[in-house]
Amino acid sequence: MKIINVVGARPNFMKIAPLMAEYKKHNAIQPLLVHTGQHYDEKMSDFFFRQLGIPQPDINLEIGSGSHAVQTAEIMKAFEPVCLEHKPDVVLVVGDVNSTIACGLVAVKLGIKLVHVEAGLRSGDRSMPEEINRILTDSISSLLFCTEQSGVDNLLAEGISEDKIFLVGNVMIDTLLKNRAEAEKSNILNRLNLNSDGFTVLTLHRPANVDDKETFIQILDALEVIQVDMPIVFPVHPRTRNNLSSSFLGRRMKQLPNLCLIDPLGYLDFLKLMSCASLVLTDSGGIQEETTVLKIPCITLRENTERPVTVEIGSNQIVGTDTEKIIEAYKLAVSGNWHESQIPPLWDGKAAQRIVKIMLEIFSS
Ligand code: UD1
């Protein structure tokens, strides 16, 4: 079975790593890895291949940045000849980025079976580009692998047939559990002069937060108050960096003495940083899941989540972007009265194993 595996943007790399490792145990599978080049900075891409032991991509489409339409179209144009040349039996896509839908569309139009890993997640917010990518990718996939029960329920409610849907756990958590011991060795706390008195980790990159000045100011007002009490470490995503460099908000942020802006970190350093933090403030999807497994309070700076299990039983709380609400949640987290949390079912490090077993059973029969 020839499987083309697609990666494009940073969160895809942690998701594909355990699958690439699992394929090696099965002679029946011939994997190819295609990198669309959606993320191309060393710190957004190469770092992760090296640290996670992902084989070098067989093919790099080198698409780079662009508007949504341009990026999606360029990926499609470049991916179609790859499929025509290599004639895969299956194309496997992960997550919800533009590379996911672009390659998915190409595959199904060529009659190639499409597999979606991390299927069924829904925020209910169609203004998020990722939500559109999720809905469309799921609707054309032959096999849909879900991380949590809400994903299964959403797909059934959208009329997708039950025999295509499998609850398998979370490949991103496979990677976290596999690398946790190695991450412990990271000296990132020394490098950033952080001590055990507590610190907050911040990540921000969603267009709704960083492209909208009003919203960004609300968040910044909260950060200004929090950093007086506790240092904040902020690895800055390129999108956010671009926005900050051209605005007065960037200057204001740089003036806050306890807000430390740093370059994006590699996987192991970031995992160590999160696992030692008092709390995490984020608008990322994956970090809501990672903090749940690490049992670190996570304050999500969005109005919704496509990962409700992280709130229902995990350590996440959806707080939004209102200044007072962020400060209130921060106070609760540092008071030690954050809600008790548990790890969701099947987030046990074996998701990739389950996925490969099911693909072999279904596609070889
Ligand atoms: C993308 C995903 C988002 C994911 C995020 C993780 C989509 C629609 N969005 O958002 O779901 O959470 O990746 O990081 O696919 N840039 C660089 N260097 C890079 C990559 C990007 O400088 O290596 C800059 C460019 O200015 C680019 C901007 O960041 O225009 C945004 O990059 P893009 O891939 O379009 O979306 P992300 O915001 O990274």
Tab-separated table of C-alpha atoms in Angstrom, residues 3 27 33 93 102 120 125 166 190 194 226 235 250:
chain	number	residue	atom	x	y	z
A	3	ILE	CA	0.622	6.137	1.181
A	27	ASN	CA	6.480	-4.133	5.158
A	33	LEU	CA	6.360	12.159	2.766
A	93	VAL	CA	-3.651	14.395	5.657
A	102	ALA	CA	-5.541	21.492	-0.789
A	120	GLY	CA	-14.529	15.820	13.261
A	125	ASP	CA	-17.158	29.309	14.072
A	166	PHE	CA	-12.829	5.660	14.252
A	190	ASN	CA	18.500	28.528	32.341
A	194	LEU	CA	13.639	31.608	34.593
A	226	ILE	CA	-0.132	39.990	34.641
A	235	PRO	CA	7.756	32.770	21.676
A	250	GLY	CA	4.887	46.103	19.109
